[in-house]
PDB file of C-alpha atoms in Angstrom:
ATOM      1  CA  UNK C   1    -104.967   4.008-145.990  1.00 68.00           C
ATOM      2  CA  UNK C   2    -106.143   6.117-142.766  1.00 82.00           C
ATOM      3  CA  UNK C   3    -104.219   8.827-141.017  1.00 88.00           C
ATOM      4  CA  UNK C   4    -104.159   9.081-137.362  1.00 92.00           C
ATOM      5  CA  UNK C   5    -106.528  11.710-135.473  1.00 94.00           C
ATOM      6  CA  UNK C   6    -102.886  13.284-134.405  1.00 95.00           C
ATOM      7  CA  UNK C   7    -101.609  13.513-138.372  1.00 95.00           C
ATOM      8  CA  UNK C   8    -105.211  15.071-139.179  1.00 95.00           C
ATOM      9  CA  UNK C   9    -104.531  17.693-136.051  1.00 96.00           C
ATOM     10  CA  UNK C  10    -101.527  18.354-137.210  1.00 97.00           C
ATOM     11  CA  UNK C  11    -102.358  18.793-140.839  1.00 96.00           C
ATOM     12  CA  UNK C  12    -105.143  21.305-139.429  1.00 95.00           C
ATOM     13  CA  UNK C  13    -103.072  23.155-137.639  1.00 97.00           C
ATOM     14  CA  UNK C  14    -100.112  23.512-140.536  1.00 97.00           C
ATOM     15  CA  UNK C  15    -103.116  24.753-142.893  1.00 96.00           C
ATOM     16  CA  UNK C  16    -104.688  26.936-140.432  1.00 95.00           C
ATOM     17  CA  UNK C  17    -100.836  28.511-140.193  1.00 96.00           C
ATOM     18  CA  UNK C  18    -100.046  29.120-143.526  1.00 96.00           C
ATOM     19  CA  UNK C  19    -103.661  30.383-144.416  1.00 93.00           C
ATOM     20  CA  UNK C  20    -102.857  32.991-141.216  1.00 93.00           C
ATOM     21  CA  UNK C  21     -99.298  33.653-141.836  1.00 91.00           C
ATOM     22  CA  UNK C  22     -99.286  37.171-141.433  1.00 92.00           C
ATOM     23  CA  UNK C  23     -99.669  37.368-137.693  1.00 94.00           C
ATOM     24  CA  UNK C  24     -98.809  34.198-135.023  1.00 96.00           C
ATOM     25  CA  UNK C  25    -101.994  32.666-133.802  1.00 96.00           C
ATOM     26  CA  UNK C  26    -103.129  31.034-130.953  1.00 96.00           C
ATOM     27  CA  UNK C  27    -103.650  27.382-129.880  1.00 96.00           C
ATOM     28  CA  UNK C  28    -107.018  28.674-128.721  1.00 95.00           C
ATOM     29  CA  UNK C  29    -108.096  30.455-131.528  1.00 96.00           C
ATOM     30  CA  UNK C  30    -106.778  27.075-134.333  1.00 96.00           C
ATOM     31  CA  UNK C  31    -109.168  24.923-131.151  1.00 95.00           C
ATOM     32  CA  UNK C  32    -111.874  27.442-131.582  1.00 95.00           C
ATOM     33  CA  UNK C  33    -111.886  27.072-135.199  1.00 93.00           C
ATOM     34  CA  UNK C  34    -111.866  23.369-136.006  1.00 93.00           C
ATOM     35  CA  UNK C  35    -114.103  22.802-132.761  1.00 94.00           C
ATOM     36  CA  UNK C  36    -111.245  20.619-130.782  1.00 94.00           C
ATOM     37  CA  UNK C  37    -109.633  20.096-127.915  1.00 93.00           C
ATOM     38  CA  UNK C  38    -107.198  22.556-127.006  1.00 95.00           C
ATOM     39  CA  UNK C  39    -105.081  20.420-124.748  1.00 95.00           C
ATOM     40  CA  UNK C  40    -104.808  18.255-128.017  1.00 94.00           C
ATOM     41  CA  UNK C  41    -103.998  20.953-130.294  1.00 96.00           C
ATOM     42  CA  UNK C  42    -100.812  21.912-127.513  1.00 96.00           C
ATOM     43  CA  UNK C  43     -99.689  18.665-127.766  1.00 96.00           C
ATOM     44  CA  UNK C  44     -99.530  18.399-131.482  1.00 97.00           C
ATOM     45  CA  UNK C  45     -98.210  22.049-131.589  1.00 97.00           C
ATOM     46  CA  UNK C  46     -95.445  21.358-129.607  1.00 96.00           C
ATOM     47  CA  UNK C  47     -95.071  18.289-131.742  1.00 97.00           C
ATOM     48  CA  UNK C  48     -94.373  20.188-134.561  1.00 97.00           C
ATOM     49  CA  UNK C  49     -92.397  23.208-133.094  1.00 97.00           C
ATOM     50  CA  UNK C  50     -90.036  20.377-132.352  1.00 96.00           C
ATOM     51  CA  UNK C  51     -90.008  18.902-135.235  1.00 95.00           C
ATOM     52  CA  UNK C  52     -89.119  22.202-137.089  1.00 96.00           C
ATOM     53  CA  UNK C  53     -92.717  22.580-138.666  1.00 97.00           C
ATOM     54  CA  UNK C  54     -93.773  25.525-136.430  1.00 98.00           C
ATOM     55  CA  UNK C  55     -91.811  27.940-134.854  1.00 97.00           C
ATOM     56  CA  UNK C  56     -93.698  29.209-131.456  1.00 95.00           C
ATOM     57  CA  UNK C  57     -93.264  32.746-129.685  1.00 94.00           C
ATOM     58  CA  UNK C  58     -93.463  32.460-125.166  1.00 92.00           C
ATOM     59  CA  UNK C  59     -95.442  35.315-123.360  1.00 90.00           C
ATOM     60  CA  UNK C  60     -98.590  37.250-123.786  1.00 89.00           C
ATOM     61  CA  UNK C  61     -98.262  38.585-127.177  1.00 90.00           C
ATOM     62  CA  UNK C  62     -97.199  34.368-127.994  1.00 93.00           C
ATOM     63  CA  UNK C  63     -98.198  32.344-130.318  1.00 96.00           C
ATOM     64  CA  UNK C  64     -96.932  30.291-133.518  1.00 97.00           C
ATOM     65  CA  UNK C  65     -96.486  30.395-136.946  1.00 97.00           C
ATOM     66  CA  UNK C  66     -94.863  28.562-139.952  1.00 97.00           C
ATOM     67  CA  UNK C  67     -91.405  27.657-139.460  1.00 97.00           C
ATOM     68  CA  UNK C  68     -90.867  27.526-143.206  1.00 96.00           C
ATOM     69  CA  UNK C  69     -92.607  28.479-146.090  1.00 96.00           C
ATOM     70  CA  UNK C  70     -95.562  26.245-146.599  1.00 96.00           C
ATOM     71  CA  UNK C  71     -93.788  24.979-150.723  1.00 96.00           C
ATOM     72  CA  UNK C  72     -91.066  23.710-148.590  1.00 96.00           C
ATOM     73  CA  UNK C  73     -92.952  21.615-146.463  1.00 97.00           C
ATOM     74  CA  UNK C  74     -94.167  18.056-148.155  1.00 96.00           C
ATOM     75  CA  UNK C  75     -96.903  16.356-147.150  1.00 96.00           C
ATOM     76  CA  UNK C  76     -94.676  13.163-146.716  1.00 93.00           C
ATOM     77  CA  UNK C  77     -92.063  14.796-144.551  1.00 94.00           C
ATOM     78  CA  UNK C  78     -95.223  16.223-142.320  1.00 96.00           C
ATOM     79  CA  UNK C  79     -96.970  12.166-142.455  1.00 94.00           C
ATOM     80  CA  UNK C  80     -93.986  10.503-141.743  1.00 92.00           C
ATOM     81  CA  UNK C  81     -93.297  12.858-138.761  1.00 93.00           C
ATOM     82  CA  UNK C  82     -96.483  12.483-137.563  1.00 93.00           C
ATOM     83  CA  UNK C  83     -97.149   8.835-138.519  1.00 88.00           C
ATOM     84  CA  UNK C  84     -95.426   5.797-136.520  1.00 75.00           C
ATOM     85  CA  UNK C  85     -96.011   3.179-139.233  1.00 64.00           C
ATOM     86  CA  UNK C  86     -96.420   5.198-142.415  1.00 61.00           C
ATOM     87  CA  UNK C  87     -92.837   3.617-143.862  1.00 56.00           C
ATOM     88  CA  UNK C  88     -93.148   0.015-142.509  1.00 55.00           C
ATOM     89  CA  UNK C  89     -95.137  -3.059-142.474  1.00 54.00           C
ATOM     90  CA  UNK C  90     -92.337  -5.279-140.714  1.00 52.00           C
ATOM     91  CA  UNK C  91     -92.959  -6.540-137.442  1.00 54.00           C
ATOM     92  CA  UNK C  92     -96.536  -5.421-136.741  1.00 51.00           C
ATOM     93  CA  UNK C  93     -99.126  -7.708-134.968  1.00 53.00           C
ATOM     94  CA  UNK C  94     -96.692  -9.696-133.077  1.00 52.00           C
ATOM     95  CA  UNK C  95     -98.525 -13.169-132.900  1.00 53.00           C
ATOM     96  CA  UNK C  96     -97.560 -16.009-130.107  1.00 56.00           C
ATOM     97  CA  UNK C  97     -94.083 -16.402-129.432  1.00 55.00           C
ATOM     98  CA  UNK C  98     -93.157 -13.001-131.008  1.00 55.00           C
ATOM     99  CA  UNK C  99     -93.088 -13.802-134.681  1.00 57.00           C
ATOM    100  CA  UNK C 100     -94.829 -11.501-137.097  1.00 59.00           C
ATOM    101  CA  UNK C 101     -97.978 -11.874-138.032  1.00 68.00           C
ATOM    102  CA  UNK C 102     -97.637 -10.634-141.742  1.00 72.00           C
ATOM    103  CA  UNK C 103     -95.804 -13.111-143.787  1.00 87.00           C
ATOM    104  CA  UNK C 104     -92.865 -12.105-145.098  1.00 86.00           C
ATOM    105  CA  UNK C 105     -94.143 -12.220-148.714  1.00 87.00           C
ATOM    106  CA  UNK C 106     -96.994 -10.123-147.829  1.00 90.00           C
ATOM    107  CA  UNK C 107     -94.585  -7.529-145.948  1.00 87.00           C
ATOM    108  CA  UNK C 108     -92.797  -7.590-149.441  1.00 90.00           C
ATOM    109  CA  UNK C 109     -95.516  -6.001-151.241  1.00 91.00           C
ATOM    110  CA  UNK C 110     -96.768  -3.561-148.190  1.00 87.00           C
ATOM    111  CA  UNK C 111     -93.490  -1.886-147.878  1.00 88.00           C
ATOM    112  CA  UNK C 112     -93.470  -1.680-151.787  1.00 91.00           C
ATOM    113  CA  UNK C 113     -97.061  -0.201-151.247  1.00 89.00           C
ATOM    114  CA  UNK C 114     -96.076   2.004-148.131  1.00 87.00           C
ATOM    115  CA  UNK C 115     -93.078   3.521-150.214  1.00 89.00           C
ATOM    116  CA  UNK C 116     -95.351   4.211-153.030  1.00 92.00           C
ATOM    117  CA  UNK C 117     -97.614   6.017-151.025  1.00 89.00           C
ATOM    118  CA  UNK C 118     -94.992   8.224-149.423  1.00 88.00           C
ATOM    119  CA  UNK C 119     -93.353   9.045-153.096  1.00 93.00           C
ATOM    120  CA  UNK C 120     -96.685  10.303-153.945  1.00 93.00           C
ATOM    121  CA  UNK C 121     -97.394  12.597-150.736  1.00 93.00           C
ATOM    122  CA  UNK C 122     -93.829  13.201-151.464  1.00 95.00           C
ATOM    123  CA  UNK C 123     -94.679  15.423-154.594  1.00 95.00           C
ATOM    124  CA  UNK C 124     -97.172  17.590-152.780  1.00 96.00           C
ATOM    125  CA  UNK C 125     -96.600  20.646-150.471  1.00 96.00           C
ATOM    126  CA  UNK C 126     -98.712  22.192-147.495  1.00 96.00           C
ATOM    127  CA  UNK C 127     -99.034  25.381-150.381  1.00 94.00           C
ATOM    128  CA  UNK C 128    -100.745  22.372-152.863  1.00 93.00           C
ATOM    129  CA  UNK C 129    -103.726  21.641-149.506  1.00 93.00           C
ATOM    130  CA  UNK C 130    -104.019  25.434-148.143  1.00 90.00           C
ATOM    131  CA  UNK C 131    -107.258  27.129-149.019  1.00 72.00           C
ATOM    132  CA  UNK C 132    -107.431  30.775-149.655  1.00 67.00           C
ATOM    133  CA  UNK C 133    -108.079  32.409-146.135  1.00 61.00           C
ATOM    134  CA  UNK C 134    -111.795  33.535-147.480  1.00 60.00           C
ATOM    135  CA  UNK C 135    -112.666  29.771-147.718  1.00 58.00           C
ATOM    136  CA  UNK C 136    -111.669  28.935-144.304  1.00 54.00           C
ATOM    137  CA  UNK C 137    -115.017  30.620-142.908  1.00 57.00           C
ATOM    138  CA  UNK C 138    -117.132  28.131-144.773  1.00 58.00           C
ATOM    139  CA  UNK C 139    -114.891  25.389-144.246  1.00 56.00           C
ATOM    140  CA  UNK C 140    -115.039  25.616-140.392  1.00 55.00           C
ATOM    141  CA  UNK C 141    -118.337  26.760-140.194  1.00 57.00           C
ATOM    142  CA  UNK C 142    -118.807  29.824-139.813  1.00 54.00           C
ATOM    143  CA  UNK C 143    -120.284  33.352-140.771  1.00 52.00           C
ATOM    144  CA  UNK C 144    -117.382  35.031-142.908  1.00 44.00           C
ATOM    145  CA  UNK C 145    -118.544  38.022-140.458  1.00 45.00           C
ATOM    146  CA  UNK C 146    -117.244  36.023-137.461  1.00 46.00           C
ATOM    147  CA  UNK C 147    -114.028  36.410-135.848  1.00 44.00           C
ATOM    148  CA  UNK C 148    -112.072  33.446-135.026  1.00 44.00           C
ATOM    149  CA  UNK C 149    -109.179  35.591-133.652  1.00 45.00           C
ATOM    150  CA  UNK C 150    -109.062  37.333-130.288  1.00 41.00           C
ATOM    151  CA  UNK C 151    -105.086  37.448-130.155  1.00 40.00           C
ATOM    152  CA  UNK C 152    -103.371  40.851-129.155  1.00 38.00           C
ATOM    153  CA  UNK C 153    -102.185  42.798-132.187  1.00 38.00           C
ATOM    154  CA  UNK C 154     -98.837  42.374-133.275  1.00 40.00           C
ATOM    155  CA  UNK C 155     -96.814  45.077-133.003  1.00 35.00           C
ATOM    156  CA  UNK C 156     -93.448  45.234-134.668  1.00 37.00           C
ATOM    157  CA  UNK C 157     -93.809  41.689-135.511  1.00 41.00           C
ATOM    158  CA  UNK C 158     -95.917  42.562-138.379  1.00 39.00           C
ATOM    159  CA  UNK C 159     -92.862  43.892-140.228  1.00 35.00           C
ATOM    160  CA  UNK C 160     -90.669  40.810-139.572  1.00 42.00           C
ATOM    161  CA  UNK C 161     -90.523  38.241-142.416  1.00 43.00           C
ATOM    162  CA  UNK C 162     -92.498  35.089-141.640  1.00 49.00           C
ATOM    163  CA  UNK C 163     -89.963  32.597-143.105  1.00 50.00           C
ATOM    164  CA  UNK C 164     -86.611  33.179-142.297  1.00 51.00           C
ATOM    165  CA  UNK C 165     -84.131  32.295-144.961  1.00 50.00           C
ATOM    166  CA  UNK C 166     -86.863  31.492-148.205  1.00 50.00           C
ATOM    167  CA  UNK C 167     -87.129  34.063-151.062  1.00 48.00           C
TER     168      UNK C 167
END
């Protein structure tokens, strides 16, 4: 099973936000950290915000952060949201006359396999894949002394809890 680039970027954004949960982060910062397109990440962040995974703050000192604790975000829920065909195989690859290219007997097996795939992902959360912040520079090819953050310092938001409603 291969995930789309969109899903890969979504997981990276969520991992980066989790590793930097003490502050708001920006799309530009995240794009530089992973050396990916800022415009593509903007779409990903917008999608994740609409899906309830991220919380965004507008304005000069704005940015985004996780909308809930990493342990509350199952990988299955994230990927079901970002991958259009993760749960179904039926109807894919319609042949001539609109008939499915996948025989019904095979579709049943593929649907069962996809359900097992989803169930496995549901057993893991974002917290299971987030690296400690100290490991991020090595992962993204930076010296540990390089700063990714060019975000203006937060003032009163620094003392606010990042995950409303979690204990």
